[in-house]
mmCIF file of C-alpha atoms and ligand atoms in Angstrom:
data_model
loop_
_atom_site.group_PDB
_atom_site.id
_atom_site.type_symbol
_atom_site.label_atom_id
_atom_site.label_comp_id
_atom_site.label_asym_id
_atom_site.label_seq_id
_atom_site.Cartn_x
_atom_site.Cartn_y
_atom_site.Cartn_z
ATOM 1 C CA MET A 22 -10.810 12.722 -7.993
ATOM 2 C CA LYS A 23 -13.784 10.302 -7.531
ATOM 3 C CA LYS A 24 -12.049 7.499 -6.408
ATOM 4 C CA PHE A 25 -8.013 6.406 -5.652
ATOM 5 C CA THR A 26 -7.404 2.938 -5.920
ATOM 6 C CA SER A 27 -4.515 3.069 -8.094
ATOM 7 C CA ILE A 28 -2.065 4.850 -9.752
ATOM 8 C CA LYS A 29 -4.166 4.823 -12.842
ATOM 9 C CA ASP A 30 -6.518 7.215 -10.711
ATOM 10 C CA VAL A 31 -3.892 9.872 -10.419
ATOM 11 C CA HIS A 32 -4.342 12.717 -13.395
ATOM 12 C CA ASN A 33 -0.361 13.881 -12.893
ATOM 13 C CA ILE A 34 1.989 11.979 -10.264
ATOM 14 C CA LYS A 35 4.430 14.890 -9.747
ATOM 15 C CA SER A 36 1.718 17.648 -9.158
ATOM 16 C CA LEU A 37 0.499 15.039 -6.321
ATOM 17 C CA LEU A 38 3.700 14.499 -5.433
ATOM 18 C CA SER A 39 4.313 18.363 -4.753
ATOM 19 C CA LEU A 40 1.170 18.827 -3.116
ATOM 20 C CA ALA A 41 2.097 16.418 -0.681
ATOM 21 C CA GLN A 42 5.458 18.015 0.450
ATOM 22 C CA GLU A 43 3.647 21.343 0.898
ATOM 23 C CA LEU A 44 1.414 19.875 2.742
ATOM 24 C CA LYS A 45 4.149 17.796 4.985
ATOM 25 C CA GLU A 46 5.754 21.820 5.293
ATOM 26 C CA SER A 47 2.529 23.241 6.222
ATOM 27 C CA PRO A 48 -0.070 20.148 7.539
ATOM 28 C CA PHE A 49 -2.397 23.079 8.412
ATOM 29 C CA LYS A 50 -2.480 25.312 5.604
ATOM 30 C CA TYR A 51 -5.766 24.265 4.493
ATOM 31 C CA ASP A 52 -6.990 23.521 7.843
ATOM 32 C CA SER A 53 -10.976 24.874 7.247
ATOM 33 C CA LEU A 54 -11.370 22.926 3.898
ATOM 34 C CA GLY A 55 -13.083 19.641 5.230
ATOM 35 C CA LYS A 56 -14.947 21.447 8.022
ATOM 36 C CA ASN A 57 -18.474 19.890 8.078
ATOM 37 C CA LYS A 58 -17.234 17.137 6.143
ATOM 38 C CA THR A 59 -16.906 13.685 7.157
ATOM 39 C CA LEU A 60 -14.253 10.766 6.240
ATOM 40 C CA GLY A 61 -15.463 7.513 7.105
ATOM 41 C CA LEU A 62 -12.783 4.790 7.489
ATOM 42 C CA LEU A 63 -14.078 0.841 6.988
ATOM 43 C CA PHE A 64 -11.575 -2.009 8.013
ATOM 44 C CA PHE A 65 -12.610 -5.466 7.057
ATOM 45 C CA ASN A 66 -8.432 -5.860 8.108
ATOM 46 C CA PRO A 67 -6.381 -4.792 11.248
ATOM 47 C CA SER A 68 -4.200 -1.926 10.701
ATOM 48 C CA LEU A 69 -2.338 0.643 12.681
ATOM 49 C CA ARG A 70 -0.949 3.303 10.147
ATOM 50 C CA THR A 71 -3.361 3.443 7.695
ATOM 51 C CA ARG A 72 -5.647 4.026 10.584
ATOM 52 C CA LEU A 73 -4.139 6.513 12.450
ATOM 53 C CA SER A 74 -2.322 8.561 9.287
ATOM 54 C CA SER A 75 -5.849 8.762 7.478
ATOM 55 C CA GLN A 76 -7.438 10.113 10.711
ATOM 56 C CA LYS A 77 -4.918 12.474 11.401
ATOM 57 C CA ALA A 78 -4.638 13.353 7.445
ATOM 58 C CA ALA A 79 -8.204 13.999 7.540
ATOM 59 C CA MET A 80 -8.075 16.325 11.067
ATOM 60 C CA ASN A 81 -5.590 18.375 9.647
ATOM 61 C CA LEU A 82 -8.030 19.220 6.887
ATOM 62 C CA GLY A 83 -10.483 19.619 9.413
ATOM 63 C CA MET A 84 -12.820 16.951 8.563
ATOM 64 C CA ASN A 85 -14.662 15.001 11.052
ATOM 65 C CA VAL A 86 -13.749 11.154 10.985
ATOM 66 C CA VAL A 87 -16.060 7.855 11.881
ATOM 67 C CA VAL A 88 -14.282 4.530 12.016
ATOM 68 C CA MET A 89 -16.106 1.069 11.737
ATOM 69 C CA ASN A 90 -14.449 -2.198 11.860
ATOM 70 C CA LEU A 91 -16.658 -4.134 9.278
ATOM 71 C CA ASN A 92 -15.444 -7.479 10.029
ATOM 72 C CA ASN A 93 -16.232 -7.429 14.126
ATOM 73 C CA ASP A 94 -18.711 -4.669 14.475
ATOM 74 C CA GLY A 95 -21.208 -4.530 11.254
ATOM 75 C CA TRP A 96 -23.697 -7.012 9.690
ATOM 76 C CA THR A 97 -22.123 -9.783 7.580
ATOM 77 C CA ILE A 98 -22.226 -7.777 4.010
ATOM 78 C CA GLU A 99 -23.857 -9.625 1.076
ATOM 79 C CA PHE A 100 -21.697 -8.672 -2.200
ATOM 80 C CA GLY A 101 -23.289 -11.448 -4.771
ATOM 81 C CA ASP A 102 -26.026 -10.098 -7.190
ATOM 82 C CA GLY A 103 -29.639 -11.523 -7.187
ATOM 83 C CA THR A 104 -28.691 -13.808 -3.925
ATOM 84 C CA VAL A 105 -31.510 -14.926 -1.919
ATOM 85 C CA MET A 106 -30.072 -14.011 1.168
ATOM 86 C CA ASN A 107 -31.358 -16.523 3.368
ATOM 87 C CA GLN A 108 -28.176 -17.823 4.848
ATOM 88 C CA GLY A 109 -25.223 -16.118 6.718
ATOM 89 C CA THR A 110 -25.192 -13.015 5.093
ATOM 90 C CA GLN A 111 -27.391 -9.836 6.635
ATOM 91 C CA GLU A 112 -26.735 -6.974 4.231
ATOM 92 C CA HIS A 113 -26.191 -5.955 0.927
ATOM 93 C CA ILE A 114 -23.641 -4.208 -0.467
ATOM 94 C CA LYS A 115 -26.104 -1.952 -2.053
ATOM 95 C CA GLU A 116 -27.813 -0.961 1.201
ATOM 96 C CA ALA A 117 -24.554 -0.561 2.764
ATOM 97 C CA ALA A 118 -22.434 1.504 0.594
ATOM 98 C CA GLY A 119 -25.739 3.842 0.015
ATOM 99 C CA VAL A 120 -26.055 4.305 3.610
ATOM 100 C CA ILE A 121 -22.931 4.916 4.377
ATOM 101 C CA SER A 122 -22.663 7.786 1.384
ATOM 102 C CA GLN A 123 -25.350 9.520 3.610
ATOM 103 C CA TYR A 124 -23.337 9.896 6.552
ATOM 104 C CA CYS A 125 -19.927 10.189 5.007
ATOM 105 C CA ASP A 126 -18.345 12.867 2.211
ATOM 106 C CA VAL A 127 -15.385 10.484 1.682
ATOM 107 C CA ILE A 128 -15.039 6.891 2.114
ATOM 108 C CA GLY A 129 -11.733 4.700 2.884
ATOM 109 C CA ILE A 130 -11.980 1.123 2.475
ATOM 110 C CA ARG A 131 -9.740 -1.731 3.436
ATOM 111 C CA THR A 132 -9.753 -5.201 2.080
ATOM 112 C CA PHE A 133 -7.398 -7.612 1.881
ATOM 113 C CA ALA A 134 -6.833 -10.733 -0.575
ATOM 114 C CA SER A 135 -8.463 -13.993 0.782
ATOM 115 C CA LEU A 136 -5.491 -15.603 -1.078
ATOM 116 C CA THR A 137 -7.568 -18.825 -2.034
ATOM 117 C CA ASN A 138 -9.365 -17.247 -5.316
ATOM 118 C CA ARG A 139 -6.839 -15.390 -7.514
ATOM 119 C CA GLU A 140 -9.642 -14.122 -9.716
ATOM 120 C CA GLU A 141 -11.766 -13.071 -7.307
ATOM 121 C CA ASP A 142 -8.748 -11.598 -5.425
ATOM 122 C CA TYR A 143 -7.485 -9.935 -8.753
ATOM 123 C CA GLN A 144 -11.272 -8.406 -9.413
ATOM 124 C CA ASP A 145 -10.929 -6.570 -6.248
ATOM 125 C CA SER A 146 -14.558 -7.323 -6.180
ATOM 126 C CA VAL A 147 -15.383 -5.863 -2.653
ATOM 127 C CA LEU A 148 -13.824 -2.495 -3.236
ATOM 128 C CA THR A 149 -15.178 -2.403 -6.585
ATOM 129 C CA LYS A 150 -18.623 -3.215 -5.554
ATOM 130 C CA PHE A 151 -18.346 -0.404 -2.504
ATOM 131 C CA ILE A 152 -17.406 2.146 -5.461
ATOM 132 C CA ALA A 153 -20.243 0.877 -8.051
ATOM 133 C CA HIS A 154 -22.883 1.336 -4.729
ATOM 134 C CA ALA A 155 -21.245 4.484 -3.207
ATOM 135 C CA SER A 156 -22.085 7.880 -4.201
ATOM 136 C CA VAL A 157 -19.109 9.708 -2.882
ATOM 137 C CA PRO A 158 -15.643 9.554 -3.353
ATOM 138 C CA VAL A 159 -13.905 6.163 -2.283
ATOM 139 C CA ILE A 160 -10.172 5.258 -0.726
ATOM 140 C CA SER A 161 -8.264 2.282 -0.995
ATOM 141 C CA LEU A 162 -6.850 1.758 2.349
ATOM 142 C CA GLU A 163 -5.122 -1.421 0.703
ATOM 143 C CA SER A 164 -7.319 -3.677 -1.302
ATOM 144 C CA ALA A 165 -6.721 -7.577 -2.320
ATOM 145 C CA THR A 166 -4.093 -6.429 -4.979
ATOM 146 C CA LEU A 167 -2.937 -2.689 -3.993
ATOM 147 C CA HIS A 168 -2.112 -0.408 -1.412
ATOM 148 C CA PRO A 169 -1.505 3.153 -3.170
ATOM 149 C CA LEU A 170 -1.280 5.237 0.181
ATOM 150 C CA GLN A 171 1.356 3.138 0.793
ATOM 151 C CA SER A 172 3.146 3.435 -2.371
ATOM 152 C CA PHE A 173 2.405 6.949 -2.686
ATOM 153 C CA ALA A 174 4.368 7.320 0.389
ATOM 154 C CA ASP A 175 7.144 5.255 -0.295
ATOM 155 C CA ILE A 176 7.364 7.554 -3.374
ATOM 156 C CA ILE A 177 7.484 10.419 -1.184
ATOM 157 C CA THR A 178 9.737 8.893 0.793
ATOM 158 C CA ILE A 179 12.354 8.147 -1.980
ATOM 159 C CA THR A 180 12.103 11.522 -3.208
ATOM 160 C CA GLU A 181 13.018 13.077 -0.150
ATOM 161 C CA ASN A 182 16.552 10.722 0.538
ATOM 162 C CA LYS A 183 17.756 10.513 -2.966
ATOM 163 C CA ILE A 184 21.227 11.680 -3.308
ATOM 164 C CA ILE A 185 21.405 11.295 -7.331
ATOM 165 C CA GLU A 186 18.924 11.767 -10.143
ATOM 166 C CA LYS A 187 18.154 8.138 -10.804
ATOM 167 C CA PRO A 188 18.791 5.840 -7.684
ATOM 168 C CA LYS A 189 18.933 2.314 -8.221
ATOM 169 C CA VAL A 190 15.879 0.468 -6.270
ATOM 170 C CA VAL A 191 15.845 -3.098 -5.366
ATOM 171 C CA LEU A 192 12.622 -4.489 -3.994
ATOM 172 C CA THR A 193 13.418 -7.520 -2.272
ATOM 173 C CA TRP A 194 11.249 -10.820 -1.184
ATOM 174 C CA ALA A 195 11.871 -11.209 2.206
ATOM 175 C CA PRO A 196 10.890 -14.312 4.676
ATOM 176 C CA HIS A 197 7.727 -14.230 6.411
ATOM 177 C CA PRO A 198 5.815 -17.225 8.896
ATOM 178 C CA ARG A 199 2.587 -16.410 7.248
ATOM 179 C CA ALA A 200 1.265 -16.357 3.677
ATOM 180 C CA LEU A 201 0.893 -12.608 2.933
ATOM 181 C CA PRO A 202 -0.924 -10.635 -0.045
ATOM 182 C CA GLN A 203 0.954 -9.341 -3.211
ATOM 183 C CA SER A 204 -0.519 -6.066 -2.699
ATOM 184 C CA VAL A 205 1.974 -4.001 -1.296
ATOM 185 C CA SER A 206 4.589 -5.027 -3.564
ATOM 186 C CA ASN A 207 2.349 -4.940 -6.560
ATOM 187 C CA SER A 208 1.588 -1.129 -6.010
ATOM 188 C CA PHE A 209 5.214 -0.333 -4.985
ATOM 189 C CA VAL A 210 6.199 -1.715 -8.462
ATOM 190 C CA GLU A 211 3.308 0.292 -10.368
ATOM 191 C CA TRP A 212 4.072 3.363 -8.967
ATOM 192 C CA VAL A 213 8.131 3.271 -8.797
ATOM 193 C CA LYS A 214 7.748 2.417 -12.958
ATOM 194 C CA GLU A 215 6.634 5.894 -12.830
ATOM 195 C CA THR A 216 9.366 7.611 -11.490
ATOM 196 C CA ASN A 217 12.952 8.428 -12.399
ATOM 197 C CA VAL A 218 14.872 4.783 -10.788
ATOM 198 C CA ASP A 219 16.290 1.697 -12.045
ATOM 199 C CA LEU A 220 13.980 -0.883 -10.520
ATOM 200 C CA VAL A 221 15.216 -3.778 -10.007
ATOM 201 C CA ILE A 222 12.906 -7.207 -8.340
ATOM 202 C CA THR A 223 15.078 -10.124 -6.140
ATOM 203 C CA HIS A 224 12.888 -13.206 -5.567
ATOM 204 C CA PRO A 225 13.543 -16.909 -4.875
ATOM 205 C CA LYS A 226 11.861 -18.777 -8.057
ATOM 206 C CA GLY A 227 8.387 -19.575 -7.599
ATOM 207 C CA TYR A 228 7.806 -15.819 -6.183
ATOM 208 C CA GLU A 229 6.980 -14.506 -9.739
ATOM 209 C CA LEU A 230 4.590 -11.111 -9.344
ATOM 210 C CA ASN A 231 1.970 -11.117 -11.836
ATOM 211 C CA GLU A 232 3.531 -9.775 -14.709
ATOM 212 C CA GLU A 233 0.751 -7.471 -15.555
ATOM 213 C CA PHE A 234 2.953 -5.035 -12.744
ATOM 214 C CA THR A 235 6.398 -6.589 -13.997
ATOM 215 C CA LYS A 236 6.636 -6.297 -17.195
ATOM 216 C CA ASP A 237 9.822 -4.435 -18.527
ATOM 217 C CA VAL A 238 11.339 -4.424 -14.911
ATOM 218 C CA GLU A 239 14.711 -6.168 -14.329
ATOM 219 C CA ILE A 240 14.215 -9.366 -12.211
ATOM 220 C CA SER A 241 17.055 -11.491 -10.426
ATOM 221 C CA TYR A 242 16.959 -14.542 -8.693
ATOM 222 C CA ASP A 243 19.975 -13.813 -6.880
ATOM 223 C CA GLN A 244 19.480 -11.279 -4.296
ATOM 224 C CA GLU A 245 23.277 -10.572 -3.331
ATOM 225 C CA LYS A 246 23.584 -9.307 -6.924
ATOM 226 C CA ALA A 247 20.746 -7.192 -7.375
ATOM 227 C CA PHE A 248 21.949 -5.624 -4.219
ATOM 228 C CA GLU A 249 25.185 -4.455 -5.676
ATOM 229 C CA ASN A 250 25.260 -0.646 -6.313
ATOM 230 C CA ALA A 251 21.748 0.058 -4.772
ATOM 231 C CA ASP A 252 20.582 2.816 -3.529
ATOM 232 C CA PHE A 253 17.356 2.000 -1.793
ATOM 233 C CA ILE A 254 16.689 -1.471 -0.463
ATOM 234 C CA TYR A 255 12.750 -2.207 0.073
ATOM 235 C CA ALA A 256 11.785 -5.616 1.520
ATOM 236 C CA LYS A 257 8.547 -6.955 1.298
ATOM 237 C CA ASN A 258 7.285 -10.620 2.156
ATOM 238 C CA TRP A 259 4.703 -11.649 -0.224
ATOM 239 C CA SER A 260 3.134 -15.306 -1.363
ATOM 240 C CA CYS A 261 3.003 -16.982 -4.493
ATOM 241 C CA TYR A 262 1.037 -15.339 -7.347
ATOM 242 C CA ARG A 263 1.410 -18.198 -9.673
ATOM 243 C CA ASP A 264 1.032 -21.444 -7.478
ATOM 244 C CA TYR A 265 -1.777 -18.645 -5.739
ATOM 245 C CA GLY A 266 -1.555 -17.909 -2.127
ATOM 246 C CA ASN A 267 1.094 -20.500 -1.116
ATOM 247 C CA THR A 268 4.489 -20.455 0.553
ATOM 248 C CA LEU A 269 7.595 -22.114 -0.502
ATOM 249 C CA LYS A 270 10.169 -23.529 2.312
ATOM 250 C CA ASN A 271 13.628 -23.101 3.603
ATOM 251 C CA LEU A 272 14.092 -19.769 2.338
ATOM 252 C CA ASP A 273 15.300 -18.149 5.629
ATOM 253 C CA HIS A 274 18.396 -16.766 4.222
ATOM 254 C CA TRP A 275 16.668 -14.387 2.289
ATOM 255 C CA VAL A 276 16.502 -12.074 5.379
ATOM 256 C CA VAL A 277 17.861 -8.837 4.996
ATOM 257 C CA ASN A 278 21.230 -8.308 7.169
ATOM 258 C CA ARG A 279 23.735 -6.170 7.491
ATOM 259 C CA GLU A 280 26.173 -8.102 5.686
ATOM 260 C CA LYS A 281 24.007 -7.858 2.528
ATOM 261 C CA MET A 282 23.466 -4.442 3.046
ATOM 262 C CA LYS A 283 27.048 -3.687 2.781
ATOM 263 C CA LEU A 284 26.942 -5.046 -1.149
ATOM 264 C CA THR A 285 25.110 -2.063 -1.838
ATOM 265 C CA ASN A 286 25.577 1.738 -2.382
ATOM 266 C CA ASN A 287 25.022 2.707 1.308
ATOM 267 C CA ALA A 288 21.270 1.906 0.782
ATOM 268 C CA LYS A 289 18.740 2.922 2.584
ATOM 269 C CA PHE A 290 16.121 0.206 3.714
ATOM 270 C CA MET A 291 12.646 0.560 3.300
ATOM 271 C CA HIS A 292 9.591 -1.572 4.492
ATOM 272 C CA CYS A 293 5.958 -0.386 5.046
ATOM 273 C CA LEU A 294 5.553 -2.036 8.675
ATOM 274 C CA PRO A 295 4.507 -3.991 10.655
ATOM 275 C CA VAL A 296 7.695 -5.786 10.268
ATOM 276 C CA ARG A 297 8.790 -9.269 11.622
ATOM 277 C CA ARG A 298 12.047 -8.551 13.271
ATOM 278 C CA ASN A 299 14.974 -10.830 12.658
ATOM 279 C CA VAL A 300 12.513 -12.788 10.175
ATOM 280 C CA VAL A 301 12.452 -10.262 7.229
ATOM 281 C CA ALA A 302 15.055 -8.016 8.361
ATOM 282 C CA THR A 303 17.369 -7.974 11.321
ATOM 283 C CA ASP A 304 17.601 -5.547 14.356
ATOM 284 C CA GLU A 305 20.495 -3.812 12.905
ATOM 285 C CA VAL A 306 19.233 -3.136 9.989
ATOM 286 C CA LEU A 307 15.926 -1.834 11.228
ATOM 287 C CA ASP A 308 17.752 0.267 13.945
ATOM 288 C CA ALA A 309 20.465 1.600 11.463
ATOM 289 C CA PRO A 310 20.486 5.207 10.688
ATOM 290 C CA SER A 311 20.094 4.070 7.146
ATOM 291 C CA SER A 312 16.492 2.910 7.905
ATOM 292 C CA LEU A 313 14.013 4.992 6.501
ATOM 293 C CA ILE A 314 10.792 2.653 8.142
ATOM 294 C CA LEU A 315 9.242 5.649 10.409
ATOM 295 C CA GLU A 316 9.772 8.163 7.494
ATOM 296 C CA GLN A 317 8.009 6.411 5.517
ATOM 297 C CA ALA A 318 5.137 5.814 8.183
ATOM 298 C CA ASN A 319 5.187 9.732 8.761
ATOM 299 C CA ASN A 320 4.658 10.307 5.033
ATOM 300 C CA ARG A 321 1.527 7.955 4.887
ATOM 301 C CA THR A 322 -0.308 10.723 6.677
ATOM 302 C CA TYR A 323 0.741 13.497 3.676
ATOM 303 C CA ALA A 324 -0.003 11.042 1.228
ATOM 304 C CA ALA A 325 -3.900 10.543 2.607
ATOM 305 C CA GLN A 326 -3.838 14.486 3.108
ATOM 306 C CA ALA A 327 -3.172 15.551 -0.707
ATOM 307 C CA VAL A 328 -5.210 12.442 -1.805
ATOM 308 C CA LEU A 329 -8.314 13.981 0.557
ATOM 309 C CA LEU A 330 -7.523 17.569 -0.230
ATOM 310 C CA LYS A 331 -8.276 16.577 -4.071
ATOM 311 C CA MET A 332 -11.167 14.927 -3.003
ATOM 312 C CA LEU A 333 -12.256 17.722 -1.217
ATOM 313 C CA ARG A 334 -11.887 20.320 -3.854
ATOM 314 C CA ASN A 335 -13.106 17.796 -6.661
ATOM 315 C CA GLU A 336 -9.893 18.399 -8.640
ATOM 316 C CA ASP A 337 -8.339 15.017 -10.736
HETATM 317 N N1 CP B 28 1.859 -0.161 6.138
HETATM 318 C C1 CP B 28 0.226 -0.522 6.420
HETATM 319 O O1 CP B 28 -0.875 -0.123 5.788
HETATM 320 O O2 CP B 28 0.609 -0.416 8.191
HETATM 321 P P1 CP B 28 -1.011 -1.026 8.718
HETATM 322 O O3 CP B 28 -1.651 -2.271 7.840
HETATM 323 O O4 CP B 28 -0.583 -0.939 10.075
HETATM 324 O O5 CP B 28 -1.888 0.119 8.072
#
C-alpha cells in the first residue's frame, strides 16, 4: 500500500478488517516488523486521538515515531508551482516532502479543510502535493474531505457490536457552535456503503453532503423517523456543502437525546470525538452503556496498525 487516503486505496476491505481484528487480539505479534523504521506524523491541525493512536500503532510494530506540528513549528510551506517566493511562504512543498522522506519510512499528514474555497478543499491539494513530492508511503490523518482512519475504526466497531447480519445505521447531523468540515461524514458514508448495512442519513434541509458520496443512500429530513428501528446512531456535525462552509440557525433541537434514542432498536451510539457535550448529544446518551465512543477511539490504534503493517510489508 503506497497511500491510504480513502477507501479507494484499500484492495480488500474484509481482509484489512480481519487484520485489524487480529492485531487487536495480539497487538505485539509483529513487533519487530518496524525495527529501525520511522513514522513521521505531521500536523497542520490539532489532534488527540489520531496523534496518540497512530503513535501507539507504530510502537506496537516496533517503529520509531517523530511528530511535528507543522503550522506552529515549521517554516511556512509554499504549495504553488512556479511561485516567486518573495512573500510569506518560506519553504516549497517539493523540498519539505523530499526532506521528510529522507528521515521517515512512512509519513502521516493531517490537513483540514479551509471551508472558504470548496473547489480547493475538494481537490485535497495539500495532501495530494505531499504525496506527489514524497518518496515514501503517505497516510491521511484526516484531509480536507476524508478521514479514512476514523472510518476504518468505525467499521471495526460496527462489526464488533452488530447483533444482526444487516443492521440499520443512521448518520445524523447534530448541532455544533462552529462550522466543521464534511470529512468525517463523507468518509463514514464512503466506508459504510461498502459493508452490509442499511444506511440512512438524516439532516436538516440545506446540509446535503456532496452527492458523490451520498448517491444511492436514503436521506431523510425527519430525524425522529430516521431513528426508528436503528441499530446504530452515528452523530456528527458538518457545515453546508452547497452554501459552502456556512451554517444554519435554530437547529439545537437536532441534539441526540435519550428520548430520540428510545425510538431506536436499542441502538448503539457512536461519535468520532471530540464531542461537545449537551450540544451534539446529551450526557445521558454519551454516558449510557450503549455508547461506543471509547471503543471507537480504542479501535483507532488497530486501524492505524493494520494500515502501517500493510505499508511496511509493501502489500496492497
Ligand atoms: N476523531 C479524531 O480524529 O480525533 P482527533 O481530532 O483528536 O485526532
